[in-house]
Every structure is written in C-alpha cells, then in structure tokens.
Coordinates of C-alpha atoms in Angstrom, one line a residue:
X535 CA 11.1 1.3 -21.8
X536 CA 12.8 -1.1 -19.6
X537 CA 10.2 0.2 -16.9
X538 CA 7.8 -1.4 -18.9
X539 CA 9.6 -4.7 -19.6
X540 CA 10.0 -4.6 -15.5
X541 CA 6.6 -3.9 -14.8
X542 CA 5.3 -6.7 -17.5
X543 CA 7.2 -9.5 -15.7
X544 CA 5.9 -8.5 -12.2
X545 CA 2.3 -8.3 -13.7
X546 CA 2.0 -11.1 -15.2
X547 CA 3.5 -13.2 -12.2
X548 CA 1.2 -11.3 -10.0
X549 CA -1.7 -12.4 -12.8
X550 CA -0.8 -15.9 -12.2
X551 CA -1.0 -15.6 -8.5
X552 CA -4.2 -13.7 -8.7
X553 CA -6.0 -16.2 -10.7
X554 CA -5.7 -18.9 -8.1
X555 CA -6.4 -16.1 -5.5
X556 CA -9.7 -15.9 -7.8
X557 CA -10.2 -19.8 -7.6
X558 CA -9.6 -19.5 -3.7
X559 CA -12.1 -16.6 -3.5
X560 CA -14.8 -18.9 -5.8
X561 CA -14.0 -21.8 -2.9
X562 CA -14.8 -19.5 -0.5
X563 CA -17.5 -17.9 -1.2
X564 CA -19.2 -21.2 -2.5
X565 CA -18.3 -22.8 1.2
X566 CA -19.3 -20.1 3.7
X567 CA -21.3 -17.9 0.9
X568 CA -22.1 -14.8 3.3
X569 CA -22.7 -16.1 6.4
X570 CA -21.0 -16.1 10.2
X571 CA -18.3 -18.5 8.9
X572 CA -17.0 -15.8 6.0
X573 CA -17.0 -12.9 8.5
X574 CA -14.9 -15.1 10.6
X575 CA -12.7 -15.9 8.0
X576 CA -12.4 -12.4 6.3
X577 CA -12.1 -10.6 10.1
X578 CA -9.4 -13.1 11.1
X579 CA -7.2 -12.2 7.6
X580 CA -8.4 -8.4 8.1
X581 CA -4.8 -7.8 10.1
X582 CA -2.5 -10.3 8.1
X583 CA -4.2 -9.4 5.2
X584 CA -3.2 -5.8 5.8
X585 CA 0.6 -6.4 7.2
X586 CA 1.0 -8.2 3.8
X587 CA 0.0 -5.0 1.5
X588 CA 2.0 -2.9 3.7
X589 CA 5.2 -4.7 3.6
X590 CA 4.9 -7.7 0.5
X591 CA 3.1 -5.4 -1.9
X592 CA 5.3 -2.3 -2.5
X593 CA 4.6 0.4 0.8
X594 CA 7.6 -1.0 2.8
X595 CA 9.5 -2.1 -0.1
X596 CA 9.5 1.4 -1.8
X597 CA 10.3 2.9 2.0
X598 CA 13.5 0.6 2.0
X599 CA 15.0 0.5 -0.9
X600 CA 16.4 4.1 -1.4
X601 CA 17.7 3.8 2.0
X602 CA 19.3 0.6 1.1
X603 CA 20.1 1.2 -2.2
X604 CA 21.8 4.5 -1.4
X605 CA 24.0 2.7 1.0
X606 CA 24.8 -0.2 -1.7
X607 CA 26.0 2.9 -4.2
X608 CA 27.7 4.8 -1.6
X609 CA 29.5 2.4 0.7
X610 CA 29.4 -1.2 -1.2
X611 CA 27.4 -4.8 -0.6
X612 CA 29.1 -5.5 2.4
X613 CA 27.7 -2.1 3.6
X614 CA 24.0 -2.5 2.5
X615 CA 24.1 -6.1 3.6
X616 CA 25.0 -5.0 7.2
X617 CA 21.8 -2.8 7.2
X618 CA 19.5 -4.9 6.1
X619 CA 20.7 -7.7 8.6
X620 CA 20.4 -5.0 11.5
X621 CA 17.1 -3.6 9.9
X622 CA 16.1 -7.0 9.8
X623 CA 16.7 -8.4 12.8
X624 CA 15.1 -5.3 14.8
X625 CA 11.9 -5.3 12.7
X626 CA 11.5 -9.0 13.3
X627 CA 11.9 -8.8 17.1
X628 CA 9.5 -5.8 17.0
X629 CA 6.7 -7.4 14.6
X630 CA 7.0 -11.3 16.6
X631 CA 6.2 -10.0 20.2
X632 CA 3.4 -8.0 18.5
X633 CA 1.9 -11.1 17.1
X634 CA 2.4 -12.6 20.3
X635 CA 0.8 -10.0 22.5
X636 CA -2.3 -10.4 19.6
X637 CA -2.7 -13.6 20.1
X638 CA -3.5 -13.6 23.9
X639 CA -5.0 -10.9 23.8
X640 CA -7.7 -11.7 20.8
X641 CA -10.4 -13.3 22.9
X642 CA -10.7 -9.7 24.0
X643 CA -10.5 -8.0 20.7
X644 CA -12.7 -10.4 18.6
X645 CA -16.0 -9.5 20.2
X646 CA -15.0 -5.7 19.2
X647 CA -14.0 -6.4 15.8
X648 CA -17.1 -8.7 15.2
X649 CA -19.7 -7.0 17.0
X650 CA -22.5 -8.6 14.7
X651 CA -21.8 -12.1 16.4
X652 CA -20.8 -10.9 19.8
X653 CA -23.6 -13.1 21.2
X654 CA -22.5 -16.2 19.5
X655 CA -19.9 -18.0 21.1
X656 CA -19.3 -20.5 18.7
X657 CA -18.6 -18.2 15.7
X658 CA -16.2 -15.9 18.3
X659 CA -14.6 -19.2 19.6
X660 CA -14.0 -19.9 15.5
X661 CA -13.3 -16.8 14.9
X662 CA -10.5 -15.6 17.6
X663 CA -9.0 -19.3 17.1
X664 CA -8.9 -18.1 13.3
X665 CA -7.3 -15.0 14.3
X666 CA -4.7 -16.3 16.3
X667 CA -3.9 -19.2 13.7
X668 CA -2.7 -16.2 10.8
X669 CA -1.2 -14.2 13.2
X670 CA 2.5 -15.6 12.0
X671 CA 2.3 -14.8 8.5
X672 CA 2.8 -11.0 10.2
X673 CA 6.6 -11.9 11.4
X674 CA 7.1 -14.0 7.6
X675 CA 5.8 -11.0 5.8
X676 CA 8.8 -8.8 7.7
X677 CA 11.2 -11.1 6.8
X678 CA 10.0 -11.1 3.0
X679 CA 9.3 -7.7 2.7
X680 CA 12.6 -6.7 3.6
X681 CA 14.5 -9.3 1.4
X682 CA 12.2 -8.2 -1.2
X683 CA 13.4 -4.7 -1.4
X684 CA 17.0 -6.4 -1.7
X685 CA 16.1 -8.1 -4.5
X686 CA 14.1 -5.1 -6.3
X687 CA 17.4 -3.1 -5.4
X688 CA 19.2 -5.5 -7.8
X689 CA 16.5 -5.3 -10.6
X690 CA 15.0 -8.7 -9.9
X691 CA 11.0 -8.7 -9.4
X692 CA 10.7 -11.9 -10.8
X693 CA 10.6 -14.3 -7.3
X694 CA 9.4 -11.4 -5.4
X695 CA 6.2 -11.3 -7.9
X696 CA 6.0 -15.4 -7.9
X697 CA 5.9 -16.4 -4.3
X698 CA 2.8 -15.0 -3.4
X699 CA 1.3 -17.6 -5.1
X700 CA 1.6 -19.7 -2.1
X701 CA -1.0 -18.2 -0.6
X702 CA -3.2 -19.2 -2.8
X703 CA -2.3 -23.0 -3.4
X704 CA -1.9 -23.7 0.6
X705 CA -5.3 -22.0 1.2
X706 CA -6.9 -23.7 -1.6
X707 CA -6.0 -27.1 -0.4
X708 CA -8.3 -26.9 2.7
X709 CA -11.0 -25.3 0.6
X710 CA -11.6 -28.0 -1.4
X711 CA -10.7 -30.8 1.4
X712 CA -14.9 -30.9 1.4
X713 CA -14.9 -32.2 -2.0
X714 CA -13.4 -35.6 -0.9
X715 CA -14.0 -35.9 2.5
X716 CA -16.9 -34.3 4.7
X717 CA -15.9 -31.7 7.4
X718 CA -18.0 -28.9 8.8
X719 CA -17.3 -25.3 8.5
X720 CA -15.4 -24.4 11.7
X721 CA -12.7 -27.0 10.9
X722 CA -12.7 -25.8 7.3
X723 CA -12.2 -22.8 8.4
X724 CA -9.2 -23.4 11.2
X725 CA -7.6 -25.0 8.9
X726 CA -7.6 -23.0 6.1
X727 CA -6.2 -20.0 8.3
X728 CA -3.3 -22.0 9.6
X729 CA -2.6 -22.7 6.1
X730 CA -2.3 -18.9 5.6
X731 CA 0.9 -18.9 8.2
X732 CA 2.4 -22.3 6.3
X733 CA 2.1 -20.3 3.3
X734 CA 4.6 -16.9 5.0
X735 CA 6.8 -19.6 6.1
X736 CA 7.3 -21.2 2.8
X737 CA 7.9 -17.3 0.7
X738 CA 10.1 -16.7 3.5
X739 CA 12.2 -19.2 2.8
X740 CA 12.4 -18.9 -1.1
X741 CA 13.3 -15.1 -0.8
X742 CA 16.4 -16.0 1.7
X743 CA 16.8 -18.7 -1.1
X744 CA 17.0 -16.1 -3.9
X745 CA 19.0 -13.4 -2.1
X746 CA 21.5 -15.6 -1.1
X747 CA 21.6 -16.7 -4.7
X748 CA 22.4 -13.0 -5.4
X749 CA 25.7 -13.3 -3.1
X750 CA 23.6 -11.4 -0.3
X751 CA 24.1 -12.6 3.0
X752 CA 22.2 -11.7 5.5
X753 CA 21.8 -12.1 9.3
X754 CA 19.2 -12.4 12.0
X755 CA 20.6 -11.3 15.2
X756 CA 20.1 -10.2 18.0
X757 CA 18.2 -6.6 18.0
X758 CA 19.9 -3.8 18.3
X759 CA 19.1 0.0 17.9
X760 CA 21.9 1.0 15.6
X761 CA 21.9 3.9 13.7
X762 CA 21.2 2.3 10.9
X763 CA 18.3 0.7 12.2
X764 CA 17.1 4.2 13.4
X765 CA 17.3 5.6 10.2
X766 CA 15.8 3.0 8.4
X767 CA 12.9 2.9 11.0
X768 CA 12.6 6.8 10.6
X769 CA 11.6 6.9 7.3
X770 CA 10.7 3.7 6.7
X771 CA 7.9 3.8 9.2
X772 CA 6.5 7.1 7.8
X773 CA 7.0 5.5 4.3
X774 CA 4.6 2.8 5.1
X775 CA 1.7 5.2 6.2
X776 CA 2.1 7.0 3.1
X777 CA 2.4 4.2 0.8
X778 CA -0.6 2.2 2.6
X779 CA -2.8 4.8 2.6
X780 CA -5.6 2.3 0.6
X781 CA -5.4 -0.4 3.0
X782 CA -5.6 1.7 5.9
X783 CA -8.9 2.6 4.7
X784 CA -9.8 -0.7 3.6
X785 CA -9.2 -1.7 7.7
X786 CA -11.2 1.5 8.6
X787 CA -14.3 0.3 6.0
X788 CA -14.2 -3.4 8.2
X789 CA -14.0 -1.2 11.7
X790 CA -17.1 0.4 11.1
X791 CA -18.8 -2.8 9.2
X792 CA -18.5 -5.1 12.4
X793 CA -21.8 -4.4 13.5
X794 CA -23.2 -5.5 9.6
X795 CA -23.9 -9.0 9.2
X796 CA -22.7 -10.1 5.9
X797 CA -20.9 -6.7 5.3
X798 CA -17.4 -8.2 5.9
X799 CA -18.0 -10.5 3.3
X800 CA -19.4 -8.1 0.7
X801 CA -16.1 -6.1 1.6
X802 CA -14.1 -8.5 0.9
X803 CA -15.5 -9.8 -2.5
X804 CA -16.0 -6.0 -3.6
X805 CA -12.1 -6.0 -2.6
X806 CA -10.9 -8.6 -4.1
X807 CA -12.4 -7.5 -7.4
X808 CA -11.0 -3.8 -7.5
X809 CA -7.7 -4.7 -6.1
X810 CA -6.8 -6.8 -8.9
X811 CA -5.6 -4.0 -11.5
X812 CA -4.1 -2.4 -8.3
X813 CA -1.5 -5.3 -7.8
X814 CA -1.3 -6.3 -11.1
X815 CA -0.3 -2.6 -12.3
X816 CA 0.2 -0.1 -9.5
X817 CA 2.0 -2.2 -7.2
X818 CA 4.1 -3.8 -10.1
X819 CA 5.1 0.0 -11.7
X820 CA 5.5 1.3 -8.1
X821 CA 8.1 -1.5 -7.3
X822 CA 10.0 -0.8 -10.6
X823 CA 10.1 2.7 -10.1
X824 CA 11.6 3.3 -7.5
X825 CA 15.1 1.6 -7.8
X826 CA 15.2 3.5 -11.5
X827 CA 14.1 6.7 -9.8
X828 CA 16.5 6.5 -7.1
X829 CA 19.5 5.9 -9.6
X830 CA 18.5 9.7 -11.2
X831 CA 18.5 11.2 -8.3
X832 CA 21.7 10.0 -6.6
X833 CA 23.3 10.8 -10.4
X834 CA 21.3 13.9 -10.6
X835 CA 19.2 13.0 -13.8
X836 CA 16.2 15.1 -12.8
X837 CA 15.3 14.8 -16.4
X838 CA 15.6 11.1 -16.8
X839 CA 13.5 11.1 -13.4
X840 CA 11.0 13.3 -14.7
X841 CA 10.7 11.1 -18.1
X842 CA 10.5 7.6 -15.9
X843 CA 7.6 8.8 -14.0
X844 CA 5.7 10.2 -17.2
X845 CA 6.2 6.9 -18.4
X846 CA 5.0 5.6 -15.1
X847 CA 1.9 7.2 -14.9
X848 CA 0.9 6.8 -18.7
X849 CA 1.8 2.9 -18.3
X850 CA -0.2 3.1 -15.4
X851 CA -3.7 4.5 -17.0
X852 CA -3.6 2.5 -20.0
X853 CA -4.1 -0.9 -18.0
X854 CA -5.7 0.5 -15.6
X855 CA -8.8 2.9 -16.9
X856 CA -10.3 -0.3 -18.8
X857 CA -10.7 -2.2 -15.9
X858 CA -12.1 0.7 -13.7
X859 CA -15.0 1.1 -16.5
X860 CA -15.3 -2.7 -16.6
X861 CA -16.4 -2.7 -13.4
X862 CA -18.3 -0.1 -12.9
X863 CA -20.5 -0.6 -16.3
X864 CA -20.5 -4.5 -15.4
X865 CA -20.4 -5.4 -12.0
X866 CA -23.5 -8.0 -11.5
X867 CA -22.6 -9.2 -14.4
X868 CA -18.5 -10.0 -13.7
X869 CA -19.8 -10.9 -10.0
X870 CA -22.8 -13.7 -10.4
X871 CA -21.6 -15.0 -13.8
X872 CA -18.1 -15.9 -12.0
X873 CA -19.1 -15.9 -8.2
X874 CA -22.5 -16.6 -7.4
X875 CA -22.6 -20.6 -6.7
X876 CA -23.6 -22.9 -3.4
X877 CA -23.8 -20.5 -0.5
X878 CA -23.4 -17.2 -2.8
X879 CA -26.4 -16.7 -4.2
X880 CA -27.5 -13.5 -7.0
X881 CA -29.0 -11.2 -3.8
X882 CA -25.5 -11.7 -2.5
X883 CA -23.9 -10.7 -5.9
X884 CA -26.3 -7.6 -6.4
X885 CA -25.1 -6.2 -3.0
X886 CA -21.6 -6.6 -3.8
X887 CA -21.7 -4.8 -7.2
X888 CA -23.6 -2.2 -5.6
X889 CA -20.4 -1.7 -3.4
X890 CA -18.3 -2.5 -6.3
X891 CA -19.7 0.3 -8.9
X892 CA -18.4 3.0 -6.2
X893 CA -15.1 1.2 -6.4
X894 CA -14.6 1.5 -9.7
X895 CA -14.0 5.2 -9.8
X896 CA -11.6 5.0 -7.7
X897 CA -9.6 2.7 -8.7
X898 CA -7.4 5.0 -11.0
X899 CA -7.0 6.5 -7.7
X900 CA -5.6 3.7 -6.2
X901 CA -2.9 2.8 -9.0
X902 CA -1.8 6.6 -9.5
X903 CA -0.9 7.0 -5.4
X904 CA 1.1 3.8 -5.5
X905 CA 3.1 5.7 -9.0
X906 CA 2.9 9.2 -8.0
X907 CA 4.4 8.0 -3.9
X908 CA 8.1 6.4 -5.3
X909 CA 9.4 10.2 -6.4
X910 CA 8.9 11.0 -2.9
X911 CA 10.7 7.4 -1.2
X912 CA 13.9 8.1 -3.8
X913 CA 14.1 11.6 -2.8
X914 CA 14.0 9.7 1.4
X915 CA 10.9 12.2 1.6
X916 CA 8.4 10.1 3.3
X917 CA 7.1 12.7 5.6
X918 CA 4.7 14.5 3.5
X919 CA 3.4 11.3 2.0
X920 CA 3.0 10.1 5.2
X921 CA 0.7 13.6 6.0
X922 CA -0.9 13.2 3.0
X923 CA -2.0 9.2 3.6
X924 CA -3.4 10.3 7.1
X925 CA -5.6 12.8 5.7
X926 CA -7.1 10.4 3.3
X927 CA -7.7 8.5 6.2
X928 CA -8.8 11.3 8.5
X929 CA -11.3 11.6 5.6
X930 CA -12.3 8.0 5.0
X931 CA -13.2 8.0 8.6
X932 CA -15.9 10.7 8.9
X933 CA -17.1 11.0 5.1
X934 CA -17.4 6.7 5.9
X935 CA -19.1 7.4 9.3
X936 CA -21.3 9.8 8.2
X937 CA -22.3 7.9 5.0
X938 CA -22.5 4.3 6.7
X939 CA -24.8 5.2 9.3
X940 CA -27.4 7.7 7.3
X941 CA -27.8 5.4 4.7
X942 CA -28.0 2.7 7.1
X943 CA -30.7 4.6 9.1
X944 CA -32.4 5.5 5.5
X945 CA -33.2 1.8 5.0
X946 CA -29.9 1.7 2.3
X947 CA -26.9 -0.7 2.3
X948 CA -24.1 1.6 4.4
X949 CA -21.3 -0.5 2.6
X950 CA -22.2 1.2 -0.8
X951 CA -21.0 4.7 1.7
X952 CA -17.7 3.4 2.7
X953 CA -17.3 2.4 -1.2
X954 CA -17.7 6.3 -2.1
X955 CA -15.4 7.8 1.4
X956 CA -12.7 5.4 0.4
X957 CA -12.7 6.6 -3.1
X958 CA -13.2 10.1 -2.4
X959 CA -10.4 9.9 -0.2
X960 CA -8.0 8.3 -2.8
X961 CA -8.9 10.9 -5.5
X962 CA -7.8 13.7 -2.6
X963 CA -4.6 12.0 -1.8
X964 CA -3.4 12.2 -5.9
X965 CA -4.2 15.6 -5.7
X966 CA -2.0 16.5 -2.7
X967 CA 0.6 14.3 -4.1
X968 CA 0.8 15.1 -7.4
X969 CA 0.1 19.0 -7.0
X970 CA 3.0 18.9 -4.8
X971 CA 5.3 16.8 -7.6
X972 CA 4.2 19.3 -10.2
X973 CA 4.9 22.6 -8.1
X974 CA 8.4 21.4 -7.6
X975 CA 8.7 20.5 -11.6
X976 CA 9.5 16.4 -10.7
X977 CA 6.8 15.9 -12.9
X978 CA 5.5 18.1 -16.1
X979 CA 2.1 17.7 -17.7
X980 CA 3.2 17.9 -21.2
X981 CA 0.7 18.4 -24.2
X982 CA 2.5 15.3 -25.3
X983 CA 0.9 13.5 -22.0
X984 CA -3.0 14.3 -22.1
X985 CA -2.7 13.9 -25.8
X986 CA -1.8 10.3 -24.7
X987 CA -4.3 10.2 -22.0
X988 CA -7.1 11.1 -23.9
X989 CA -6.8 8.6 -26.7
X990 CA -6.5 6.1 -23.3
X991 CA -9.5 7.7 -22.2
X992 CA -11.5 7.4 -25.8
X993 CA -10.4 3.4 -26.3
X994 CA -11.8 3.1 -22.8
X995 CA -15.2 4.4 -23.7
X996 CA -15.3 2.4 -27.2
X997 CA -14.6 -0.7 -24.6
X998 CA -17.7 0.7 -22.5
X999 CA -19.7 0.7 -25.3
X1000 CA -19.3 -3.0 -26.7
X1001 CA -19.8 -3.6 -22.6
X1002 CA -23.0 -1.7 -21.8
X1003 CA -25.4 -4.2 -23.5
X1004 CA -24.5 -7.5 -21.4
X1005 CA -26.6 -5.8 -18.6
X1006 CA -29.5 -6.1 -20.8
X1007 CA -29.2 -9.1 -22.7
X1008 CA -27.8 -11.0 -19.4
X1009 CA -29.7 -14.0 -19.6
X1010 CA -29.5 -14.1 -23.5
X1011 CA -26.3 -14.3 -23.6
X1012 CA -26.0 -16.8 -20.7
X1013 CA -28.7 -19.0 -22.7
X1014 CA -26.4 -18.0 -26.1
X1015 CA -23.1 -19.0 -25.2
X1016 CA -24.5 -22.4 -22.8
X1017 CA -23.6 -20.9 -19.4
X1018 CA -23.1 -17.6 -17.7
X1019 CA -19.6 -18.3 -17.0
X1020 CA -18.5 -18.7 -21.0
X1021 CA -20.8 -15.6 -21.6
X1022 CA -18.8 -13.3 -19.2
X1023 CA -15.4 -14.5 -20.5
X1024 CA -16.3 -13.6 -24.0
X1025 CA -18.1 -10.3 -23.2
X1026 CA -14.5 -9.3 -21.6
X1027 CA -12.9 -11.0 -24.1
X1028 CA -14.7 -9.0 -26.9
X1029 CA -14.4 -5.4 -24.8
X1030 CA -10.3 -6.0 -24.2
X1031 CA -9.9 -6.5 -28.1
X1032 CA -11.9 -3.7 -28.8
X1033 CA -9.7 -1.2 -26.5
X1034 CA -6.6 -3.1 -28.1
X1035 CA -7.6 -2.2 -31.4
X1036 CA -8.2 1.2 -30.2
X1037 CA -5.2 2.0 -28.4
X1038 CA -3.2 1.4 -31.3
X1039 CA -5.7 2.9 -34.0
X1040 CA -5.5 6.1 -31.5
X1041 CA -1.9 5.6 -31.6
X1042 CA -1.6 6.3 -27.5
X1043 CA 0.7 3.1 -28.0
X1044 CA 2.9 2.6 -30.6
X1045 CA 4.4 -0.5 -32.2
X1046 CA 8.0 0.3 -31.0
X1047 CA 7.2 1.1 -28.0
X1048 CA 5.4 -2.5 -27.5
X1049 CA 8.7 -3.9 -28.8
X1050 CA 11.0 -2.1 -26.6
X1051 CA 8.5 -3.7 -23.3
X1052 CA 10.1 -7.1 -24.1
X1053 CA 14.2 -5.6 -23.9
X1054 CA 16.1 -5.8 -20.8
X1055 CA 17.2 -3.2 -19.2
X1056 CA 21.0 -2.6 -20.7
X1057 CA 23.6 -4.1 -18.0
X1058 CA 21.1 -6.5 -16.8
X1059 CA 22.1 -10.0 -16.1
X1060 CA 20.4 -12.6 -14.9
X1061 CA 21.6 -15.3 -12.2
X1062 CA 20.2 -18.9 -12.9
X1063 CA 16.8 -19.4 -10.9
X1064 CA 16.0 -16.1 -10.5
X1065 CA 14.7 -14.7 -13.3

C-alpha cells in the first residue's frame, strides 16, 4: 500500500496547488467573465497550457523514467546522470528554438487560432502579445519535466507535486492588481501572461534545487545526438502521444471552437472543473506507478506487477467515480454557486455545465488511461500506446466536427458536441488499452476486483442521491445556509460523508488498508527539504 501512501502525498500537494488554481480561475472569470479578453487569455495558455500536461503532469515523466531508471539499475548514478544531462540538453535546444520560431511567427497564427476576433485588431494585438509573453514556460517545463522523472525515479513526488503551485500565486498577483490600483484589461491581461513564464522559471529552479539535493548532478550542454539521446527521444516521443492523449483532444476541442465567441472560455471553465480529479488522482497514481512497475519487471515480478496495477486502478475509481457523478448530477449548481460573479454571470454558468455534464462521464476515462498507460512505459512499450492515443484523437476530430457543426447549424451550443467526441474517445482508448493488458494477463479481472468496484459504484450512487435535490431546492438552500457559496460547500460536504460512510459500510475499503496509506514504502529515506 505504499502506492497509496505515494499517491496521497502527490494528491494532496496537487490539492493545494489546485485550490489557488480555483482562486485564479474565480479572478478570472470575474475580470474578463466571457468576453474577447478571456479568449485571449485562454488561446494564448492553450499551447503552454498543453506543453505543461505533456511534460509536468505525468506523459513525459512516465516516458522517461523507465529508460532512466533502467540505466540507474543497470549501470549506476553516474550512468543515469549522464543521460539525463544529454537528454536534457538536446530537448532543451530542441523545445527553445521552437518557442522562438512561435513567437515571430504568432502575428500569423493568432488570426487562425482566434478566428472569432480576426476583425479586431486590438484583441489580436492583445492576444498574439499574450501568446508570445507564455511562450517560455515551454523551454522551463522541459527542464522540469525531465528533472521531475529524476526525482520520481528516486521515490520523491513530494517537490515535483508542490511547485506547480507557482503558477498559481504569480498569476494570481496580477489578477487581483485591480483591487488596489485601476488598470484596464489588456494590461491585466499582459501581465498576467508574463507572469505565467516567471512562474516556469521559478519550478525550474527549485527542481535543479531538489535534485541536486539528491547528489544528482546534472548538465546542460551543448546538444548532441548521442545514443542515448536517440533512444530516449525514440520512445520517449511516442510516450508522450500516448500518455497525452486527453490533452491532445482538449487542443483539438479549442481548434475547432475559434470561430465561437465565448466558446474558449466555456472550454476552459468546463476544463478546469473535470480536470481536477484527473491531476489530483490519475496523474498522482500514474507517476507512482511507474517507478514501482518498472522495479517488477526489470526483477521479473509479473505478479507483484500485476497486484500494483489492481491496486492502481481500484485506488483510482474510488476517488475518482464520486467526483464524475458530482458533476454531472450538479453542475449549475458547483458552477454559479462558486463561479458566477462580476463579468460571469448565471447564462454564462448554464452553458458551461451544459458542457460540463458531458464531461463527467468521461472522466473515469480520463483517470483510468493515465493508470492503465504506465504497464506499457515500464515494459519501454510506447508504441502501441502511442497508436492507441492517435486514434482517440483521429476520433475526437470527426465525431467533434461532425457534432460541433450540426448542432451548431441546429440552433444548439456545438461545445456541448466536443464535450461528448472527447469523452467517447477516452472511453475507446481504455478499451484498446486495457483489452490489450488483459490479453497478455498484465492485468486479471479478478471476482475479488468488481466485487470492489461495485461497492465503489453503489457508495457513488447513495452520494448521488443526497446530491440530486440541491437542483431543486437551489435557491432554498442558498436563502438557508445565507449565501450560495456556503450552500454548495455543505451540499458537497454532506454527499463526501455520505460516500465515506459507505465505502467503509460496503467494506470496498478497509480499516487496514487506510492505515497502511500513511506507511512508507520499506527502504525509503528521506533527505532534509525534500519530503
């Protein structure tokens, strides 16, 4: 259960960091609500945004570490350092001139990207300056990513789970500038997407800080096509299509929304909301998995393989199947009793729980691809993932398409379309992987697991059930409880200790096994400032 005790300190980090993403999001939306400014904001972050899943949150981690950890096992530190430093120094080189040849080139990319305000040259002057202001975090999140898997390699999440928080606090700071001093939107705006780069500089430098607290020392050279760096690149590339299947799609969904005013911003709200079980639980079990999985397979413990990932997945569901029926019995009411304030208004709120319902569904999804992907990255197998995460894409594309523009041309809101594609597509991609994990027998399902899963399942519904009547009685209970935003949190509050009770009435969790979370891993240690 040291999986668990892993998983539990990189959630709850990540919990920390995601409630002041949550206060950033409620600046936000409350400065720009849903108008040209936010579409500028969110379209500018769309590519950042999307570097950092890849690389900070688990796809290029889990690609790396088996290839770096296999070398630390086989050959020693010195060894592994040397390939990370040349893996490192080539992917640096690689990612910088591609931020470079994005920035100059963005005045000619903007007007494609926001098509809705093509005809607007001050929101495509804000909005390309925006672009080229976060462009930097790309190169930091290289460097981070990679030290990162270092770190994970040794069994230490706890700084890679922490830093992202300084995202959030640097991006807040310019948020709420307004507050004291009056500034218009644009130069709210500038600002807070410079403060996104301060923020990669600043996790850059604490992970170099905490590796070379670790007695890791790496260096950026010059770059150099070793062959090393070739295998790294061969299947770490491959390993970053597979394990960033979601927010491939989620780049796909903006693509085809640039024509939509207001659309980027429902995106991202919708996103924000569904994505927070994904890195507080899939991301955080995916990271722990893989250095524990890549241990049984270089020692040849396909049963203790086999039992990790069953533990994996079952973690997984349990925190994650209460928040996917939160939000899709709940969603206008988690949205305008938290959200909805200054420029977000309750239309604005409807729309995005429209959008967010057909989340919800998937979100399961979403958590079991980044669990079921890490049997695959210990085994080095990142090719068939990789096929796998295209065809969700492939599918995402035309199922999106198709639905975006009939049910825009039917008078309906196309986002809700893209919503359904990208969770179709999710649903398809657990099926190719995990058919493919049970036909080789890396993973079993035992009578001993649906048993589990069902009683999940069950505490889930009795949590539906206290939740269900806070659509009706919405205004009651704001009126009840003095305002909406004390309403919601006990509503929630109410539901998560009803599926607590549940869970261990139904016995899908037992009391030693919620002990054992809290142990260390046997061996473990623990260098001062790290964990």
């Amino acid at each position: 259960m040291s999986l668990a005790r892993n998983t539990l300190v990189q959630a709850t980090l990540t919990l920390g960091s995601r409630i002041l993403g949550f206060g950033r999001d409620l600046a936000l939306s409350a400065q720009f609500g849903q108008g040209p400014m936010m579409d500028a904001f969110t379209t500018a972050l769309m590519l950042p945004n999307m570097f950092r899943r890849l690389f900070a949150e688990g796809a290029f981690a889990q690609a790396f570490v088996p290839i770096y950890g296999g070398v630390r096992a086989r050959e020693g530190e010195e060894a592994a350092a040397v390939t990370a430093s040349e893996a490192l120094s080539f992917m640096f080189a690689v990612v910088a001139g591609l931020c470079i040849l994005l920035q100059v080139a963005m005045p000619w990319i903007m007007p494609w990207l926001l098509s809705a305000w093509r005809d607007d040259a001050g929101v495509m002057f804000a909005a390309t300056t925006a672009a080229q202001l976060t462009m930097p975090y790309l190169a930091c999140m290289t460097i981070a990513s990679l030290l990162s898997g270092v770190l994970n390699t040794s069994g230490r999440f706890a700084l890679t789970a922490a830093v992202p928080v300084f995202l959030n606090l640097c991006t807040l700071i310019p948020l709420l500038a307004p507050l004291v001093i009056e500034i218009d939107q644009p130069t709210v705006l500038l600002a807070t997407s410079a403060a996104v780069s301060l923020s990669g500089l600043i996790q850059m430098g604490l992970l170099w800080w905490g590796v070379r607290r670790l007695g890791v020392t790496l260096r950026l050279g010059l770059p150099r096509l070793t062959p090393g760096v070739s295998r790294t690149l061969k299947l770490a590339v491959p390993g970053v299509l597979a394990g960033g299947a979601l927010q491939l799609n989620s780049v796909v969904s903006q693509l085809l929304t640039g024509s939509n005013e207001g659309a980027r911003s429902v995106l991202y709200n919708a996103d924000r909301l569904y994505q927070l079980p994904l890195g507080l639980v899939g991301v955080a079990i995916g990271l722990a998995l893989v250095p524990r999985l890549t241990r049984a397979f270089v020692t040849g413990d396909h049963e203790g393989g086999r039992r990790t990932l069953d533990d994996g997945i079952t973690l997984s569901m349990a925190f994650t199947l209460p928040a996917a029926v939160a939000l899709f019995v709940v969603p206008f009411f988690i949205i305008d009793a938290t959200v909805t304030r200054g420029a977000f208004t309750s239309e604005d709120a409807a729309r995005t729980a429209d959008v967010l319902r057909h989340f919800a569904w998937g979100v399961p999804a979403f958590v079991l691809a980044k669990v079921l992907t890490p049997p695959f990255f210990a085994r080095e197998d990142t090719r068939r993932p990789m096929i796998f995460s295209i065809t969700s894409v492939a599918i995402t594309v035309a199922l999106g398409a198709a639905l975006f523009f009939g049910m825009e041309q039917a008078g309906m809101d196309g986002v809700v379309g893209l919503a359904i594609a990208t969770s179709t597509s999710a649903w398809i991609n657990v099926a190719l992987l995990g058919g493919v994990l049970v036909k080789e027998e890396s993973w079993t399902v035992t009578g001993r697991f649906l048993s589990r899963f069902a009683r999940v399942l069950a505490a889930s519904l009795a949590m539906a059930a206290v939740l269900l009547p806070a659509n009706i009685f919405y205004d009651d209970l704001a009126r009840l409880f003095l305002a909406k935003e004390v309403a919601v949190l006990v509503v929630c509050g109410a539901g998560a200790l009803v599926y607590g009770v549940c869970i261990v009435l139904f016995r899908a969790v037992s009391p030693a096994e919620l002990k054992a979370v809290l142990r260390r891993e046997p061996g473990a240690s623990t260098p001062s400032g790290l964990d």
